[in-house]
XYZ file of C-alpha atoms in Angstrom:
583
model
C 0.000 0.000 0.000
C 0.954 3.372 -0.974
C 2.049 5.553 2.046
C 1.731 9.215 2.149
C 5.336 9.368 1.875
C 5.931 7.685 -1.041
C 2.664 9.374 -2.814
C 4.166 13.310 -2.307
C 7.504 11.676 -3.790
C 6.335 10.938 -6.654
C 4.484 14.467 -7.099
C 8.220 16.164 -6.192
C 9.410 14.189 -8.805
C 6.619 15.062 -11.356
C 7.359 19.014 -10.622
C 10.797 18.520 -10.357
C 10.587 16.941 -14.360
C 8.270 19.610 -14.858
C 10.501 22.524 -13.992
C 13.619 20.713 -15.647
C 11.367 20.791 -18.938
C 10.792 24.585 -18.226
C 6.986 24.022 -18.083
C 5.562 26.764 -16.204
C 2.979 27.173 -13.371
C 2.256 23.419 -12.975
C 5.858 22.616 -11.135
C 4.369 24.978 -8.861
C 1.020 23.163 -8.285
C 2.489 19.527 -7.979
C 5.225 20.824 -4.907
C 1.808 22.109 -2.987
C -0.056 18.990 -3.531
C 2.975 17.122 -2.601
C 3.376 19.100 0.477
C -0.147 18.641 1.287
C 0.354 15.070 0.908
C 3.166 14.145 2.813
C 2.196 16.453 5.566
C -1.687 14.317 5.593
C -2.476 13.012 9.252
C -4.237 10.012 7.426
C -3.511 7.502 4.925
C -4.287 8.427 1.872
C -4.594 4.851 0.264
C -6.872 4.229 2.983
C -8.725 7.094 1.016
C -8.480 5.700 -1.861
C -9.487 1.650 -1.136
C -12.910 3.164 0.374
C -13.930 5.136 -2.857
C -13.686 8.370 -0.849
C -12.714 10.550 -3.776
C -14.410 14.067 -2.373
C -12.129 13.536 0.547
C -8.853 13.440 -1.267
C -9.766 15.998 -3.502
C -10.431 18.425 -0.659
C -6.702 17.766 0.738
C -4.962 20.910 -0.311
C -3.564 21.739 -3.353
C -5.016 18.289 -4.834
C -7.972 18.785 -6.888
C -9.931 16.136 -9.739
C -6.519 15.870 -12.083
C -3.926 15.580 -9.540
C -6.656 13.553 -7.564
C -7.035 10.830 -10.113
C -3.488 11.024 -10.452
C -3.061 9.284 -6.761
C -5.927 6.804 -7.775
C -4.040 6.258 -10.600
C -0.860 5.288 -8.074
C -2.401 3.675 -5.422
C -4.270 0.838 -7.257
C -1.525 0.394 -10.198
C 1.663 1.368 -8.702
C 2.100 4.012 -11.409
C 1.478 7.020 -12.985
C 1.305 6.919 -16.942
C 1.943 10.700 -17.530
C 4.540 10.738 -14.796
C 6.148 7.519 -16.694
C 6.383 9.127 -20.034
C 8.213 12.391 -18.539
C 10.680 9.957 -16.921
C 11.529 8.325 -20.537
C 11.370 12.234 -21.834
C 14.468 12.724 -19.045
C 16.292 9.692 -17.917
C 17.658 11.262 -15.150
C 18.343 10.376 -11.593
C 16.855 13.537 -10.765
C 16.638 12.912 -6.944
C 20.218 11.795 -6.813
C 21.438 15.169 -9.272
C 19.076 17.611 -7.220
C 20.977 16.525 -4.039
C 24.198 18.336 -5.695
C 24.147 22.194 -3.890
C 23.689 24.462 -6.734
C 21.993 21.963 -8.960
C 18.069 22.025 -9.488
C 15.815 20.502 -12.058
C 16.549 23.065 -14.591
C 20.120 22.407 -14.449
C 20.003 19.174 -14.773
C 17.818 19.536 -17.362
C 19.832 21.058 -19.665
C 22.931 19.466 -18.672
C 20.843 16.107 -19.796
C 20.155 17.596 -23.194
C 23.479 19.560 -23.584
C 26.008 16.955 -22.160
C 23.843 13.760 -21.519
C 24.230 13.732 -17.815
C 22.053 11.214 -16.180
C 23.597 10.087 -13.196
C 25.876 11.673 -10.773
C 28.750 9.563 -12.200
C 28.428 11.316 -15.309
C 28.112 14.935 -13.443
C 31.237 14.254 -12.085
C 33.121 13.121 -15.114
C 31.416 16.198 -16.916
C 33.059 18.898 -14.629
C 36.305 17.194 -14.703
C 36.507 17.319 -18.144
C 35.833 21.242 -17.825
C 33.323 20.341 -20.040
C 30.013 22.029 -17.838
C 31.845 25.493 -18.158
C 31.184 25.688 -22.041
C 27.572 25.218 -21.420
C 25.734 28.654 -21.446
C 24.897 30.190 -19.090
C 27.577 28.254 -16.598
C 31.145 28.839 -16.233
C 34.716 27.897 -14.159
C 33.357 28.531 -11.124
C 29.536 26.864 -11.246
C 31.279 23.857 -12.773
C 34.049 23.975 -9.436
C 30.974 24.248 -7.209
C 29.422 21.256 -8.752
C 32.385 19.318 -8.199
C 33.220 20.129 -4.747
C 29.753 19.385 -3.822
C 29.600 16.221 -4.910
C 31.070 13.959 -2.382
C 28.790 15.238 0.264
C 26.063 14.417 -2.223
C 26.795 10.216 -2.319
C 27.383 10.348 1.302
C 24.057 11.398 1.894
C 22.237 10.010 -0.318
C 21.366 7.237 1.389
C 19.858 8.804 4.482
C 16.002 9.609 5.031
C 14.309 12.618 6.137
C 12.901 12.532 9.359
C 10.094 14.201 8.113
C 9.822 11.029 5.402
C 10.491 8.396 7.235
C 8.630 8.674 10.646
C 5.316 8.470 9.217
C 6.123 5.457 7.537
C 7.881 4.521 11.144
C 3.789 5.069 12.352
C 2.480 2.831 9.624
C 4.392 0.201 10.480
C 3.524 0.591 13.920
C -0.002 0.405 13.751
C 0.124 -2.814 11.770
C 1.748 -4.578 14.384
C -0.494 -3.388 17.059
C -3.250 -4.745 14.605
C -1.940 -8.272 15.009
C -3.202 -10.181 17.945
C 0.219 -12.185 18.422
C 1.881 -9.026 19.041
C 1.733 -8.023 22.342
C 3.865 -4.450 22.748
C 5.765 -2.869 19.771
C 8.019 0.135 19.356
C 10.111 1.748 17.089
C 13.780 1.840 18.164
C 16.889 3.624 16.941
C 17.794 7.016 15.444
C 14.196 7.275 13.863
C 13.409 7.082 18.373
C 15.798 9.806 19.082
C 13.979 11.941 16.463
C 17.366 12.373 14.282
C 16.764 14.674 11.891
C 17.725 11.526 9.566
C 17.561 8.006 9.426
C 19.676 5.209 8.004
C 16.868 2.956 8.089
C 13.416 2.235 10.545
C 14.230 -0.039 13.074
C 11.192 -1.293 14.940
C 11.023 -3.903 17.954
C 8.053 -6.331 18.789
C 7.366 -8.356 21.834
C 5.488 -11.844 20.903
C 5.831 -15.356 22.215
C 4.768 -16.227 18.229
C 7.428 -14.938 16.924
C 7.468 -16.588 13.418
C 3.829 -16.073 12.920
C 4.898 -11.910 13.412
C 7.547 -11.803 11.147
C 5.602 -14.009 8.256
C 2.727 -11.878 8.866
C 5.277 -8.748 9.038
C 6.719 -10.088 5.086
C 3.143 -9.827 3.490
C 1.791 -6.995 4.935
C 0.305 -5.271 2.087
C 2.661 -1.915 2.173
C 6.137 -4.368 1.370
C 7.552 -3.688 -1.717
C 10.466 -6.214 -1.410
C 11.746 -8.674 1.115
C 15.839 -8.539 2.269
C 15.793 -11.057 4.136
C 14.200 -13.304 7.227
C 14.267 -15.555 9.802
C 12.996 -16.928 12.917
C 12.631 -13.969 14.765
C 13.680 -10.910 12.405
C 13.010 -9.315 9.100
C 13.666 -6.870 6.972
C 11.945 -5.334 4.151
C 11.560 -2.191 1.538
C 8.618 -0.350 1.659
C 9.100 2.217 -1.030
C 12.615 3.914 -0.815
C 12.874 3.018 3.167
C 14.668 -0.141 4.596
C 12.707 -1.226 7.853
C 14.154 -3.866 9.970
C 12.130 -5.764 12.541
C 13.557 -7.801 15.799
C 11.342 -9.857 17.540
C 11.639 -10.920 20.943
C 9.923 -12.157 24.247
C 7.685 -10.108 25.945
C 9.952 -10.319 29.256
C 12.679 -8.805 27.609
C 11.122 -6.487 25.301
C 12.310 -3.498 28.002
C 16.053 -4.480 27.777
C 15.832 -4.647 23.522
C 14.021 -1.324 23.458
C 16.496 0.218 25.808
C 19.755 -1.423 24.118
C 18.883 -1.434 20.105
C 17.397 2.935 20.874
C 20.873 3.913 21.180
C 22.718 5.728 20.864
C 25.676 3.578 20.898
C 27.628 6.678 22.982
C 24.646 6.518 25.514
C 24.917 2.970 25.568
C 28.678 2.397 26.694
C 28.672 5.740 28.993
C 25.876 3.863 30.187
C 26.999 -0.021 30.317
C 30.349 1.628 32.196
C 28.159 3.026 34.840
C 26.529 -0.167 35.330
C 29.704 -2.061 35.392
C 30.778 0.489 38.137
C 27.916 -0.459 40.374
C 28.152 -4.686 39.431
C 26.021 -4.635 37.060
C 25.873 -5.972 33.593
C 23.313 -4.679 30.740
C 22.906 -5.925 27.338
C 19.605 -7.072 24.648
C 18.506 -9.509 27.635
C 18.665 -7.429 30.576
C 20.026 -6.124 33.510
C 22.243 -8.561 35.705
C 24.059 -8.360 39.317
C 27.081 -9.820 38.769
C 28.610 -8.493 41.606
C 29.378 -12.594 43.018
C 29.917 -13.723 39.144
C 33.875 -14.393 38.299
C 33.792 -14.613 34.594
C 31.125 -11.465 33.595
C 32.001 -12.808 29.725
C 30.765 -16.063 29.877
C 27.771 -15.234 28.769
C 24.846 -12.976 27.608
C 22.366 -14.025 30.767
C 25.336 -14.313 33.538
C 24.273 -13.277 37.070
C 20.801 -12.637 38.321
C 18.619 -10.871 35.831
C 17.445 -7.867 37.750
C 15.358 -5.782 35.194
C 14.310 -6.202 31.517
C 10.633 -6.425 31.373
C 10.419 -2.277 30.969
C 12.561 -0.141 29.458
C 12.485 2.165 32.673
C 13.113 -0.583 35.068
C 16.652 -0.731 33.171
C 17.468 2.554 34.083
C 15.487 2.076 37.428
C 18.131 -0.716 38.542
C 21.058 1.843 38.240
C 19.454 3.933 40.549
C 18.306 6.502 37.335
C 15.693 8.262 36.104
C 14.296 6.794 32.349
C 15.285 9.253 30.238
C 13.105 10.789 26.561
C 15.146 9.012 23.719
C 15.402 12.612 22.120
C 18.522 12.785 25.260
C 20.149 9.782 24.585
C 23.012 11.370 22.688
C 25.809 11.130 25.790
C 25.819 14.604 26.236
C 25.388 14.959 30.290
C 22.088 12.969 29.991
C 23.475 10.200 32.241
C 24.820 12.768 35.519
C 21.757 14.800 35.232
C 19.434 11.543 35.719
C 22.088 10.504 38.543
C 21.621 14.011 40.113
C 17.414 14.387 39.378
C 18.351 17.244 37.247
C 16.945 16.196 33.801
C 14.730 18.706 31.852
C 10.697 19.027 32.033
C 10.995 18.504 28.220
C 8.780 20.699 25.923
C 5.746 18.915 24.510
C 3.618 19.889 21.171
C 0.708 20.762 23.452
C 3.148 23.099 24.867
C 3.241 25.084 21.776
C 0.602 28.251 21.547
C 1.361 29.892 18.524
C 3.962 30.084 15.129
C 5.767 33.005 14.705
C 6.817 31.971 11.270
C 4.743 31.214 8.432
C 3.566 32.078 4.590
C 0.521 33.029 2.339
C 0.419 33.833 -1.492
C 1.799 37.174 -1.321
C 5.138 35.839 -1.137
C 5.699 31.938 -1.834
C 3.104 30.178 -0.143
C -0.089 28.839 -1.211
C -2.621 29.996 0.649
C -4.484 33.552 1.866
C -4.467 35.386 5.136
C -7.721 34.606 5.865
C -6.890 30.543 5.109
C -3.884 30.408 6.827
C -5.534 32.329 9.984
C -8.190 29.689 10.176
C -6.054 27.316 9.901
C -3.954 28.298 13.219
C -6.913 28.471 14.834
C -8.027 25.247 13.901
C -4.759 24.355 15.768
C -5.904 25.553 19.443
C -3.233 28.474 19.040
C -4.008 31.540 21.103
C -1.028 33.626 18.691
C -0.552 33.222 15.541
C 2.069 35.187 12.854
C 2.186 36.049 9.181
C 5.750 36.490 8.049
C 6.371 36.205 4.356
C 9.470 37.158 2.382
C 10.353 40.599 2.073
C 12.935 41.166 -1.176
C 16.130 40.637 -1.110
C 19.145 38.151 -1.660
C 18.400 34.587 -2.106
C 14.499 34.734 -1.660
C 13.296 32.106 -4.321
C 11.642 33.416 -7.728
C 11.662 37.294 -6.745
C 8.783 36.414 -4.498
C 9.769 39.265 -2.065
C 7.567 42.107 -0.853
C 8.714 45.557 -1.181
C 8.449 48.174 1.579
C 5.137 49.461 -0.281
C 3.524 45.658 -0.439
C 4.411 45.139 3.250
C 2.699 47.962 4.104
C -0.484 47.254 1.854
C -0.376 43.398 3.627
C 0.331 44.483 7.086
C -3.108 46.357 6.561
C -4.705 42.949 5.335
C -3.535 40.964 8.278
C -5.267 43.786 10.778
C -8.561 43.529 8.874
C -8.436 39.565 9.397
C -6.715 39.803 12.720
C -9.647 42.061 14.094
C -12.062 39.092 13.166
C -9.979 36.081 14.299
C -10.099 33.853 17.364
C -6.819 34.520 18.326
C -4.189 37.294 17.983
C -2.540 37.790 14.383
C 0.756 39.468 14.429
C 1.977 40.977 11.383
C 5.775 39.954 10.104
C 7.834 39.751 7.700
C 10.352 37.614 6.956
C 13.496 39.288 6.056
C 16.872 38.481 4.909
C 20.185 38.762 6.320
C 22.650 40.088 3.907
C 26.666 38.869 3.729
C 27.411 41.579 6.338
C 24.463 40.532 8.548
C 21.692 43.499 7.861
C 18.465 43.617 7.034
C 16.946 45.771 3.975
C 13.664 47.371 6.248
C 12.783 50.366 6.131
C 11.940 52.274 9.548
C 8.490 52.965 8.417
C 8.012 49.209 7.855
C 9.756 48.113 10.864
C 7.335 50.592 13.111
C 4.943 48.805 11.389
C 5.683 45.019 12.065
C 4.990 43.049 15.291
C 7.421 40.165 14.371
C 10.456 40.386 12.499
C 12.030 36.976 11.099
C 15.095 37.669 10.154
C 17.148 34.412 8.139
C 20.182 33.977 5.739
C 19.236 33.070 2.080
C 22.319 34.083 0.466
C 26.115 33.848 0.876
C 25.695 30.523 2.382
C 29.197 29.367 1.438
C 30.696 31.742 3.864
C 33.632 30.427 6.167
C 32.711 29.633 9.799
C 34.733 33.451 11.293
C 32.787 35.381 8.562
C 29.522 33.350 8.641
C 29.005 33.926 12.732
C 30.447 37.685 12.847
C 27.304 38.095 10.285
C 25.147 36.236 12.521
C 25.832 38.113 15.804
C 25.191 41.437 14.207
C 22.307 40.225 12.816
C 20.782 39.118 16.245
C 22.142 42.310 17.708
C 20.050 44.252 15.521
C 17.239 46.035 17.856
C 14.076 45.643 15.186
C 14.714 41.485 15.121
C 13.050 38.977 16.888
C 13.864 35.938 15.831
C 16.984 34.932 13.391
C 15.136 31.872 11.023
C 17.240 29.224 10.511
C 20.084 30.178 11.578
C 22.666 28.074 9.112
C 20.538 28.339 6.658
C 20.904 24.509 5.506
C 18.517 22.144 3.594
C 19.059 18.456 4.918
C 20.448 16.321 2.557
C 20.964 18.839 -0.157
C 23.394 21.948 1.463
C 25.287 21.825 4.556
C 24.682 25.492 5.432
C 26.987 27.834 7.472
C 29.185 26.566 9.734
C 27.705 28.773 13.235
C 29.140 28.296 16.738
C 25.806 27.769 18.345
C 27.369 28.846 21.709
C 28.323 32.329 20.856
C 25.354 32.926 18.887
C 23.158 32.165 21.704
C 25.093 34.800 23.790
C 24.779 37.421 21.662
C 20.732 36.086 21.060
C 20.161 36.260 24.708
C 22.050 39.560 25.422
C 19.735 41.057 23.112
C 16.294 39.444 23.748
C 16.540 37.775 20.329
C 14.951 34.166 19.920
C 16.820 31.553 17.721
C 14.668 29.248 15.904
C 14.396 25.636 15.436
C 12.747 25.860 11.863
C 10.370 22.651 11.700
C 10.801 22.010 8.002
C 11.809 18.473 7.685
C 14.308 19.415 5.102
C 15.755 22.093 7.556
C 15.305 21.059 11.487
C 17.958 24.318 12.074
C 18.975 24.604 14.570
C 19.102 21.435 15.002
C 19.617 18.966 18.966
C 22.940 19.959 19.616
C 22.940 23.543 18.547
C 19.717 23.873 20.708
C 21.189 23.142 23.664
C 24.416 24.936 23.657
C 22.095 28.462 22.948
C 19.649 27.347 26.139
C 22.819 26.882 27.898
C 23.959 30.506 27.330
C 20.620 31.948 27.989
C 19.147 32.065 24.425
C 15.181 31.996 23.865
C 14.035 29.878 21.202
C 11.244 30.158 18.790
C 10.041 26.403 17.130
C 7.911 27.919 13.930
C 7.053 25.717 11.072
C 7.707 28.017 8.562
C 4.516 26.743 6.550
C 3.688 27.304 3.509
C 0.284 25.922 3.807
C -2.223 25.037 6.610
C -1.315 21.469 6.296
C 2.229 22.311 6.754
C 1.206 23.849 10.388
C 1.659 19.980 11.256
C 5.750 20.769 10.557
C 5.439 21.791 14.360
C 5.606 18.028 15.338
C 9.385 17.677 14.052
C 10.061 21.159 15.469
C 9.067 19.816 18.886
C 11.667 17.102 19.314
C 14.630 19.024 17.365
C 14.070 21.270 20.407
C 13.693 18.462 22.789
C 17.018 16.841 21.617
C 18.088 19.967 22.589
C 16.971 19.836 25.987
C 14.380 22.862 25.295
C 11.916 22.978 28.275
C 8.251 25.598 27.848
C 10.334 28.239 29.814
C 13.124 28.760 26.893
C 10.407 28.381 24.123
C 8.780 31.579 23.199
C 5.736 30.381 21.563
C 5.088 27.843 24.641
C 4.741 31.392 26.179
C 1.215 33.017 27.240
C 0.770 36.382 24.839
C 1.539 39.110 26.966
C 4.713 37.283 27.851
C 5.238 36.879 24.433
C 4.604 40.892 23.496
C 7.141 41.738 26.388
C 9.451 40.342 24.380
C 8.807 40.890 20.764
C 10.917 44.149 20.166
C-alpha cells in the first residue's frame, strides 16, 4: 500500500521533471499537492481503497486531475503521464538535485546539452571542464558542482525525518493490529527523532514470533523482502529499509532500551553499570557483583530488570530518560543528580511566529492560513512572508510598499480572528548581517524573522560575525534558521551555536528551530548549547500551507534533543509574555 510518503515523492518528482522541462505554473502546483500530501495526518490509500474521492480531492492543493493522479498510483503502482516524462528525461533527478547548486533546470539542460544522467556522469562532466562551455555556466559553477559532490553520495542514502517517521507510524499500527503481538516500538535514530535516518528499526514483543515476522513479510505496504528468519526481518517499503527484531515479551524493556541507542549513551551507560556490578545488554540487567567470569555469557548473574525499558534505568538507581537525550551529552549525571529537563511537549506550543501566504511563496491567503492556526488551538498566531532581497526564491519578495499594503490585510483579518494575528515579515540577512527594512516598515511590524538566504558558502569566522550582528540588531526577533541549511541537499553555514546564543540572549533575540523536515535548524545539539547561554528559542514551522502547520511536530523534538523545556520556548509562552518580548 501506498504511504503518504511515497505518494508526495512521486508528485516532487513530477514538478521537479516539470521545472527541468521549463513548463511553467504546474511545477508549482504539484510541490503544494505534494506538500499537502506528505504532511496528511491520514492515509491516503486508505482514502483511496474506500472510494472516498471528495475527501482526497479536498486535501490541499489536490484537486480532480492531480486527484485521479493518486488513484491512478495507489491501485496500479504508477502514474502513466509521470512515466512518459521519466523516458522524456532519464535522469536520476533525486540523486542530481541533491548536488548544492543543482536544481531541475540544471540538470535539465545538462541532460540535453552533455547527456548527464547520473551523478557519475556529473562528475566526469566537470572534470573534463566540459560544464563550463555550457551557457549560461562557467569555471566557477562547474568547481561548485564538483566540490559538492562527495557530500552528495554520502548522503544520499539517508532519510528525512520528516519522510520516514510516518512510515515509522504505519508500520507501527500494523503490528499493534496483530493479535500475536503483544507491545511494539520503534527503536533507533528514527526514536531519538534524528533529523535523519539510516533505516526504521522497529522492535516487537510476541511469544509467536514466526507467525509476526511471516505476517510482518506480506503486509500489504512491502515492496520487497531482504531477508528473514525466525525472529527478524527486513523489508523495503518504497525507498525506506525497515528492519524488525522480535523478541519475548519479558525482555522487550532491555531490547528497546539497548537497540534505541545511541551507541555513545549505551557504553557511557553499560560503564556506569559495570561500576555499580552490574551488567546490561539485549537480555537485561544482571548483578554480577558474586559472578567471576562477567564474559561467559549474555544471561550471567541474576537478571534484575528487563521487562520495561524504565526498570533498566530504574536498577542503576536513574531516572528513564526521553530518547530525544540519549546522545551522551550529560544525559546520564543529570538523571544521577534528578536534574533532567521538564521537556517541551507539542501541546506546549501556543502559537507560530513563522509562516507564509500567497503574497510571497506560499499557497494559501491570510484569511486561510488564519483559520487554519486556529483550527490548531493556538491563542497567537504570525504572518511572516518574504520581504525582497538576496536569495528569496523566484523574486517572491515584498517591497516596503507591499508590506505595508499586507500588514493592513492581516489587521482587517486579525480584528475578526479567534486569536491574535501578528503581522511579520520575513526578512533576509545580507553577507554583512543586515536587514533591507525600512523604519516605516519596521514601526509597522509586530514580528520580524530575520534568516540567511544568500552567501551561504561563507567560512565559519565570517559566517558567525554576520550572525551576531544580525541578532544584535534592535528591530529582530527571531533569526530563522540560523545556518541556513537544507538536509540532505546543502550543509549550510558553519555557526558556533554557543556564541550565537550569547549574543541572542544579550539582546532578547529568539533563535529558531525551523520545523521544516528538510531544515530542522537549529538542530539537537545547537539547541542546547544556545539554552545553555541563555538564548530563547522560537520552534515555527515556517509553513507554507495550513497542512504544513503539522511541521510543528518535528520542530518539537529538534528542540527536545536539545533539551528545550516551555520556559526557553517563546511560543510555549502566554501572549503578553510573548509581546514583552517581541521588540
Amino acid at each position: 500500500m501506498a504511504t503518504n510518503a511515497e505518494l508526495a515523492a512521486r508528485f516532487e518528482e513530477f514538478a521537479d521533471l516539470l521545472e527541468a522541462d521549463d513548463v511553467e505554473y504546474k511545477p508549482r502546483a504539484y510541490r503544494r499537492a505534494a506538500e499537502a500530501i506528505g504532511a496528511h495526518p491520514a492515509p491516503i490509500a486508505d482514502l483511496v481503497n474506500a472510494g472516498n474521492k471528495e475527501a482526497i480531492e479536498d486535501i490541499d492543493g489536490v484537486g480532480d486531475a492531480i486527484g485521479s493522479k493518486i488513484v491512478e498510483y495507489v491501485e496500479t503502482g504508477e502514474i502513466e503521464e509521470l512515466v512518459e516524462l521519466r523516458a522524456d528525461l532519464p535522469v536520476d533527478m533525486a540523486d542530481l538535485t541533491r548536488v548544492e547548486g543543482v536544481g531541475p533546470k540544471t540538470v535539465g539542460t545538462l541532460y540535453r546539452e552533455l547527456d548527464v544522467r547520473t551523478l557519475d556522469d556529473l562528475e566526469a562532466a566537470a572534470e573534463a571542464n566540459e560544464i563550463r562551455e555550457v551557457s549560461g555556466f562557467g569555471a566557477k559553477t562547474e568547481q561548485n558542482i564538483l566540490e559538492n559532490i562527495p557530500f552528495a553520495r554520502e548522503i544520499g542514502e539517508r532519510k528525512l525525518l520528516g519522510e520516514a517517521r510516518p512510515l515509522a507510524d504505519d508500520v507501527l499500527a500494523f503490528l499493534e493490529s496483530l493479535e500475536t503481538v503483544e507491545r511494539c516500538e520503534v527503536a533507533g535514530s528514527i526514536r531519538r527523532w534524528r533529523e535523519t535516518i539510516g533505516d526504521v528499526d522497529v522492535l516487537a514483543a510476541t511469544d509467536e514470533a514466526e507467525d509476526v515476522v511471516d505476517a510482518f513479510v506480506s503486509w500489504d505496504s512491502v515492496d520487497d523482502e531482504i531477508e528473514s528468519g525466525p525472529a527478524k526481518a527486513s523489508v523495503r517499503v518504497g525507498e525506506v529499509r525497515v528492519d524488525l527484531r522480535v523478541v519475548v515479551p519479558e525482555e522487550f524493556g532491555a531490547a528497546l532500551q539497548y537497540f534505541t541507542g545511541s551507541k555513545d549513551h549505551n557504553v557511557t551507560l553499560r560503564n556506569y553499570a559495570i561500576d555499580r556490578g552490574l551488567k546490561l545488554n539485549e537480555y537485561g540487567a544482571f548483578d554480577v557483583s558474586d559472578v567471576e567470569d562477567h564474559e561467559a555469557g549474555q544471561r550471567v548473574g541474576e537478571r534484575v530488570a528487563g521487562d520495561t525499558e524504565a526498570g533498566m534505568y530504574e536498577a542503576l538507581g536513574l531516572e528513564w530518560m526521553p530518547p530525544e537525550l540519549r546522545e551522551d551529552r550529560g544525559e546520564i549525571d543529570a538523571a544521577a543528580d534528578d536534574t533532567l529537563p521538564d521537556l517541551l511537549t507539542r501541546e506546549d506550543i501556543r502559537g507560530d511566529l513563522h509562516t507564509h501566504t500567497e503574497w510571497s511563496d506560499g499557497n494559501n491567503s491570510i484569511d486561510e492560513m488564519v483559520a487554519a492556526a486556529a483550527e490548531q488551538g493556538y491563542d497567537y498566531y504570525a504572518i511572516a512572508d518574504h520581504a525582497e532581497g538576496p536569495g528569496v526564491v523566484g523574486g517572491m519578495g515584498l517591497t516596503d510598499a507591499e508590506i505595508l499594503d499586507q500588514v493592513e490585510e492581516i489587521r482587517e483579518v486579525g480584528a475578526d480572528a479567534d486569536l491574535e494575528v501578528f503581522a511579520g515579515i520575513e526578512a533576509n540577512v545580507d553577507a554583512e548581517g543586515e536587514i533591507g527594512l525600512s523604519e516605516d516598515v519596521i514601526d509597522a511590524l509586530d514580528v520580524i524573522v530575520a534568516s540567511p538566504h544568500s552567501a551561504l558558502d561563507q567560512d565559519s569566522d565570517a559566517a558567525n560575525e554576520r550572525l551576531i550582528r544580525a541578532v544584535e540588531n534592535p528591530a529582530i526577533d527571531v533569526l530563522g534558521h540560523p545556518s541556513g541549511r537544507l538536509l540532505n541537499q546543502r550543509e549550510g553555514l558553519a555557526i558556533d551555536a554557543a556564541a550565537l546564543g550569547e549574543a541572542a540572549a544579550a539582546n532578547d533575540t529568539a533563535l529558531e528551530v525551523n520545523s521544516n523536515p528538510h531544515r530542522l535548524d537549529l538542530w539537537g545539539s545547537a539547541v542546547q548549547a544556545a539554552i545553555d547561554e541563555g538564548a530563547a528559542i522560537a520552534v515555527n514551522t515556517d509553513a507554507h500551507s495550513p497542512a504544513t502547520l503539522e511541521y510543528v511536530r518535528w520542530g518539537v523534538h529538534t528542540a527536545r534533543r536539545g533539551w528545550a523545556e516551555p520556559a526557553d520556548v517563546t511560543n510555549a509562552w502566554e501572549l503578553e509574555e510573548l509581546r514583552e518580548f517581541l521588540h
